[in-house]
PDB file of C-alpha atoms in Angstrom:
ATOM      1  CA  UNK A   1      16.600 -38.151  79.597  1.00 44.00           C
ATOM      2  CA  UNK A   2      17.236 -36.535  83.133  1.00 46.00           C
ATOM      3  CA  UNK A   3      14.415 -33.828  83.166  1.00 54.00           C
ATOM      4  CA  UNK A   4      15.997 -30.139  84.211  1.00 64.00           C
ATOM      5  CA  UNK A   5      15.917 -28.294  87.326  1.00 68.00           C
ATOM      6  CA  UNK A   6      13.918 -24.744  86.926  1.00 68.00           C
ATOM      7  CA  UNK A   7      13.504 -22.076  89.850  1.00 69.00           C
ATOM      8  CA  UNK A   8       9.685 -21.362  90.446  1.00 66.00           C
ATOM      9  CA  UNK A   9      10.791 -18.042  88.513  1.00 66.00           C
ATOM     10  CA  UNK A  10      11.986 -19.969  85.160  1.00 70.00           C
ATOM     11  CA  UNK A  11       8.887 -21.916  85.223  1.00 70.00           C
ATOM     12  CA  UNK A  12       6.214 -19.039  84.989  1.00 68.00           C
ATOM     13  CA  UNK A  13       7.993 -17.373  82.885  1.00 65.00           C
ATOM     14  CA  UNK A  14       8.486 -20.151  80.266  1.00 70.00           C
ATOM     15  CA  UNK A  15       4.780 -21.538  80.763  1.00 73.00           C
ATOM     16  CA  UNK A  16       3.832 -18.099  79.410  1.00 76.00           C
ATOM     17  CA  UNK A  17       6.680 -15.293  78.031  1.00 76.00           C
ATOM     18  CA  UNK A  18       4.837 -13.097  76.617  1.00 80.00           C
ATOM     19  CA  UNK A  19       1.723 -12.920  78.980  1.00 80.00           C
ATOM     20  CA  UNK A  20       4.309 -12.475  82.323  1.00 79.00           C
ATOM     21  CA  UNK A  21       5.840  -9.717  80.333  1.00 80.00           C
ATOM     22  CA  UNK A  22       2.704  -8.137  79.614  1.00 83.00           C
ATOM     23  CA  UNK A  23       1.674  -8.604  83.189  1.00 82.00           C
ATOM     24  CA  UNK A  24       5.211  -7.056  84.369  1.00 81.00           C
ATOM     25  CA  UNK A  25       4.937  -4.282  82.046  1.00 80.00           C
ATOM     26  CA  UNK A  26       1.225  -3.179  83.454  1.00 84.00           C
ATOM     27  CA  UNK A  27       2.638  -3.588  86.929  1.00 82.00           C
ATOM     28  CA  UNK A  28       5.710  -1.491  86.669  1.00 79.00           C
ATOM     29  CA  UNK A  29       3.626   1.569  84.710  1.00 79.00           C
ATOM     30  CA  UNK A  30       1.277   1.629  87.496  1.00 84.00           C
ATOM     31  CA  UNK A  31       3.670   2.198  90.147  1.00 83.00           C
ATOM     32  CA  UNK A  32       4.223   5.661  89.704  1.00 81.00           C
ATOM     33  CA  UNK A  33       0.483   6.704  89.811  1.00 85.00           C
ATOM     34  CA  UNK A  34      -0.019   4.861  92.468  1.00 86.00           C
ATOM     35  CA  UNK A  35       2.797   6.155  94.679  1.00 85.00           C
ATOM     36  CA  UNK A  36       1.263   9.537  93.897  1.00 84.00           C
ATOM     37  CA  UNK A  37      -2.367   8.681  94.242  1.00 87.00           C
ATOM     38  CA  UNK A  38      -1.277   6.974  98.061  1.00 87.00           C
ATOM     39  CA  UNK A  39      -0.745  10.201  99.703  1.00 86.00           C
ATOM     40  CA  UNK A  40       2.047   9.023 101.761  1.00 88.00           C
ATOM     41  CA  UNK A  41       5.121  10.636 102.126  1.00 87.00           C
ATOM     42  CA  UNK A  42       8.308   8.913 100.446  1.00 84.00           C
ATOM     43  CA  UNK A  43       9.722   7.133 103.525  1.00 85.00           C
ATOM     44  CA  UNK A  44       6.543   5.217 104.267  1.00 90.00           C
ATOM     45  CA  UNK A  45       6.517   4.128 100.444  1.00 88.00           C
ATOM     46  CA  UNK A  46       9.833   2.821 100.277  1.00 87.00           C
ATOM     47  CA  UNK A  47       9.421   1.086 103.866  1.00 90.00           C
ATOM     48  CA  UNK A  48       6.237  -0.931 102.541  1.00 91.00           C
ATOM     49  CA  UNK A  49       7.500  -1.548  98.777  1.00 87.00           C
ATOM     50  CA  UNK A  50      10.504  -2.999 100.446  1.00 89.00           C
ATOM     51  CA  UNK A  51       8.519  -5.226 103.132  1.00 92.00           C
ATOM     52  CA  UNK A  52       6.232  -6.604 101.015  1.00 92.00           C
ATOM     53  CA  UNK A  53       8.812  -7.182  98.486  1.00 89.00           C
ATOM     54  CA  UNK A  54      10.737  -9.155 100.822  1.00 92.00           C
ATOM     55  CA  UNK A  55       7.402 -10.726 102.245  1.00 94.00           C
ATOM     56  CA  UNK A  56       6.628 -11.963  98.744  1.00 91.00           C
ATOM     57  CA  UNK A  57      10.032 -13.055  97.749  1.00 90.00           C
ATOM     58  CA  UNK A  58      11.275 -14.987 100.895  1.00 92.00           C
ATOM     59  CA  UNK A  59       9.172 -18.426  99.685  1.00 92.00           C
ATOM     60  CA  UNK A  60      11.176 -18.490  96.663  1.00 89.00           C
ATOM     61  CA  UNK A  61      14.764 -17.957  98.367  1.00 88.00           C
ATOM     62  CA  UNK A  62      13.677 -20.721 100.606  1.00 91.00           C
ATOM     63  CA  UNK A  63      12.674 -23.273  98.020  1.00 89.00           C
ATOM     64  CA  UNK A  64      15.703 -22.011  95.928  1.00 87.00           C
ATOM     65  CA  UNK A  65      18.141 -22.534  98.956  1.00 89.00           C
ATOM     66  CA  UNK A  66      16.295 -26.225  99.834  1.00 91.00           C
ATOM     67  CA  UNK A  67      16.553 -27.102  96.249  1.00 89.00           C
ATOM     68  CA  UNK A  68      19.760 -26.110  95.234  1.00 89.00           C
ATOM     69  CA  UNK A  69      21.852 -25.319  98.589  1.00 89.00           C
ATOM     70  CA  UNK A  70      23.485 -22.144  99.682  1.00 89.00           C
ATOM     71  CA  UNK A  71      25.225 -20.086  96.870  1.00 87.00           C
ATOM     72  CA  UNK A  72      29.208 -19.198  97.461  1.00 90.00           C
ATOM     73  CA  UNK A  73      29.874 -16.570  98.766  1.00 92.00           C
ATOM     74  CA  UNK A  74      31.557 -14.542  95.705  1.00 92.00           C
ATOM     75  CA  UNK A  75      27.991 -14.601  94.177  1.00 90.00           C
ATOM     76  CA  UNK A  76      26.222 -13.790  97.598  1.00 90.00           C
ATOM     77  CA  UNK A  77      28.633 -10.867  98.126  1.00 93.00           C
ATOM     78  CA  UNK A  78      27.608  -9.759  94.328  1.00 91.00           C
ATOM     79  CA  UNK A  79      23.764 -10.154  94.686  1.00 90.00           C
ATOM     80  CA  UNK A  80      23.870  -8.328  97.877  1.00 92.00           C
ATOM     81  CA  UNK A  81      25.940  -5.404  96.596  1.00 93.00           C
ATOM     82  CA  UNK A  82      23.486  -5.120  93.488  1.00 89.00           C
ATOM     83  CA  UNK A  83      20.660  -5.348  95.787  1.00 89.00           C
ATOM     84  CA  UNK A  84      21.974  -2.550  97.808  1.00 92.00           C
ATOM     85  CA  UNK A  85      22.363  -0.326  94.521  1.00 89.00           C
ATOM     86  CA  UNK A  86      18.660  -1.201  93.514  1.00 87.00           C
ATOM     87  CA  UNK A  87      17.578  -0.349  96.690  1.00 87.00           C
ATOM     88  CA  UNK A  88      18.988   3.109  97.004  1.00 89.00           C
ATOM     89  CA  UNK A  89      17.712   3.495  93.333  1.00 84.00           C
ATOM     90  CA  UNK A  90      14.194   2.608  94.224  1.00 82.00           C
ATOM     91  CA  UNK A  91      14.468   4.745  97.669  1.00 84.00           C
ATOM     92  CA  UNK A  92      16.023   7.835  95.589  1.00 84.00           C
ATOM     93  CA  UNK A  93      13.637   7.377  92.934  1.00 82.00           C
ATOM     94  CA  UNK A  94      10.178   7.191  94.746  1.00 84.00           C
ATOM     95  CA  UNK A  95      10.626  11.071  96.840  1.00 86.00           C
ATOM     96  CA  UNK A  96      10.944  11.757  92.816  1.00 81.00           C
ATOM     97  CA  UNK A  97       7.506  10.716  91.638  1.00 80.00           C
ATOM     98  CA  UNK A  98       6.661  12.484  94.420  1.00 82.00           C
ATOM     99  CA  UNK A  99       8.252  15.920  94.310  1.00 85.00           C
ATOM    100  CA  UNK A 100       8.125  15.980  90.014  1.00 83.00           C
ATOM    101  CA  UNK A 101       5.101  13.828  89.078  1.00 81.00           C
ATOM    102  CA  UNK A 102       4.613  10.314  87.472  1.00 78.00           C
ATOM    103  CA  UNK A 103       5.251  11.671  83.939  1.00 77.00           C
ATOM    104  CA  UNK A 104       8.199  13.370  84.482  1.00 79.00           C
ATOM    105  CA  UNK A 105       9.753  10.637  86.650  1.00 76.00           C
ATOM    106  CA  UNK A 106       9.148   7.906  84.225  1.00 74.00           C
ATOM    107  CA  UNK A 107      10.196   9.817  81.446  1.00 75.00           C
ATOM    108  CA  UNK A 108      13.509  10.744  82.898  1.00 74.00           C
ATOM    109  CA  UNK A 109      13.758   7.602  84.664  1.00 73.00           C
ATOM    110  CA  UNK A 110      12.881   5.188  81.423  1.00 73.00           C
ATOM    111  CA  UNK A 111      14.629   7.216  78.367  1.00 78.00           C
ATOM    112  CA  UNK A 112      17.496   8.504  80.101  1.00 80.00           C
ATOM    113  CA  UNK A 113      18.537   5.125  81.626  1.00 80.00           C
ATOM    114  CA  UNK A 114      18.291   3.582  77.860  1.00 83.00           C
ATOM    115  CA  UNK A 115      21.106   6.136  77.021  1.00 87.00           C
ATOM    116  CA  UNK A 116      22.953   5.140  80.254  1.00 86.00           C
ATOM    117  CA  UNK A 117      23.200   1.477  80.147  1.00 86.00           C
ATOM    118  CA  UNK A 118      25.168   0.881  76.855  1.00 90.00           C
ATOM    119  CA  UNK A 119      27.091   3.378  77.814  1.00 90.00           C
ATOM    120  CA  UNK A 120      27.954   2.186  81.390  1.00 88.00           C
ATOM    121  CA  UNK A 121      28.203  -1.124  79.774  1.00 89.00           C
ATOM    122  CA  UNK A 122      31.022   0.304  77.012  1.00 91.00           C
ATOM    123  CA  UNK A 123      32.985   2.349  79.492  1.00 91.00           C
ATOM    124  CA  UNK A 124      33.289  -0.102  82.313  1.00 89.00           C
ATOM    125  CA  UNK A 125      32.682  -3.802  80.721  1.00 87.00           C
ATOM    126  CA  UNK A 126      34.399  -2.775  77.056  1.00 87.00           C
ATOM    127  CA  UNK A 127      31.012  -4.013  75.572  1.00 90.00           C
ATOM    128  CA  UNK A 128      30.813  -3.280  72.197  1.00 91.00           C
ATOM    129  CA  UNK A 129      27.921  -0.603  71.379  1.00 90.00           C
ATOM    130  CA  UNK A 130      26.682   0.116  67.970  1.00 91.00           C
ATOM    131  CA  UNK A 131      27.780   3.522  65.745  1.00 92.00           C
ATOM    132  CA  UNK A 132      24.337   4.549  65.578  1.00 92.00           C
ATOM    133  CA  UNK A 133      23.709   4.799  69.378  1.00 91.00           C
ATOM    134  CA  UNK A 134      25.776   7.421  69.650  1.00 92.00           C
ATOM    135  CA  UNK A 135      24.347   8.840  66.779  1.00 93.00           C
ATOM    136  CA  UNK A 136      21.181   9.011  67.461  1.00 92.00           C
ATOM    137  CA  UNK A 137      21.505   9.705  71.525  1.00 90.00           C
ATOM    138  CA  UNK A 138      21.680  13.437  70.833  1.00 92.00           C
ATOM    139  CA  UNK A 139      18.251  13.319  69.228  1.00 92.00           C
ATOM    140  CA  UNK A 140      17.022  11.432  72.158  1.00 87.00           C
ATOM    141  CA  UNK A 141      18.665  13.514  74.907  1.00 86.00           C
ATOM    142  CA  UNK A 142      17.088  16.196  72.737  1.00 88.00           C
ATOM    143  CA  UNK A 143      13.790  15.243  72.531  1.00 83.00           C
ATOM    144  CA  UNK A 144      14.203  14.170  76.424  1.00 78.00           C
ATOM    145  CA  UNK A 145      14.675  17.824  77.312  1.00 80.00           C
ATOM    146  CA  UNK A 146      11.904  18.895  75.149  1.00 80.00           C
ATOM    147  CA  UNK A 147       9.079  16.682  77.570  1.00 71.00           C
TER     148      UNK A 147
END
């Protein structure tokens, strides 16, 4: 039996799922305290997230392009205009953490994008989303405004 090609990626991530999520999950709630403890101003932040981000990911593209070739160029054009949209969200968002505080950013930004998704996803992509979302997203919206 032919063993399987896995990116570097797949093969953390299935040696251990639920530690690289816990890892992950520590990381990304530390980022806004962090951005606020730094005392830099929101350009700066976004400049370095964004360099070392592409510092630390550019050995994987390479051994992804040497071990599976280029990708076409339909699915370079899509990666590239999702990257795009994640980097203005990132560069919109950090200014954010800085002008309304860590709590307030990660509430709005955590609890009000679980409202938005399924309903991005059922607008645009006719995904099928559950009765009880949209009963129970004007209790969260609620409680959202309450914090």
């Amino acid at each position: 039996m032919a063993s399987q090609r896995r990116s570097v990626v797949d093969k953390i991530a299935v040696a251990s799922p639920r530690g690289t999520l816990a890892v992950a999950s520590v990381l990304v709630g530390l980022v806004s305290p962090f951005i606020t403890l730094s005392g830099e101003n929101a350009t700066t932040i976004v400049f370095f997230r964004f360099g070392l981000a592409f510092l630390a990911l550019l050995p994987m593209v390479v051994h992804e392009w040497r071990q599976y070739g280029p990708m076409r160029r339909a699915d370079l054009l899509l990666y590239a205009v999702c990257g795009v949209c994640f980097g203005v969200d990132m560069a919109l968002w950090t200014p954010s953490v800085l002008l309304a505080g860590p709590s307030v950013s990660a509430v709005v930004v955590n609890y009000v994008q679980a409202l938005a998704v399924p309903l991005v996803a059922w607008i645009f992509f006719r995904n099928r989303v559950p009765w009880m979302f949209f009963v129970a997203a004007p209790f969260s919206l609620g409680g959202i405004f309450l914090l």
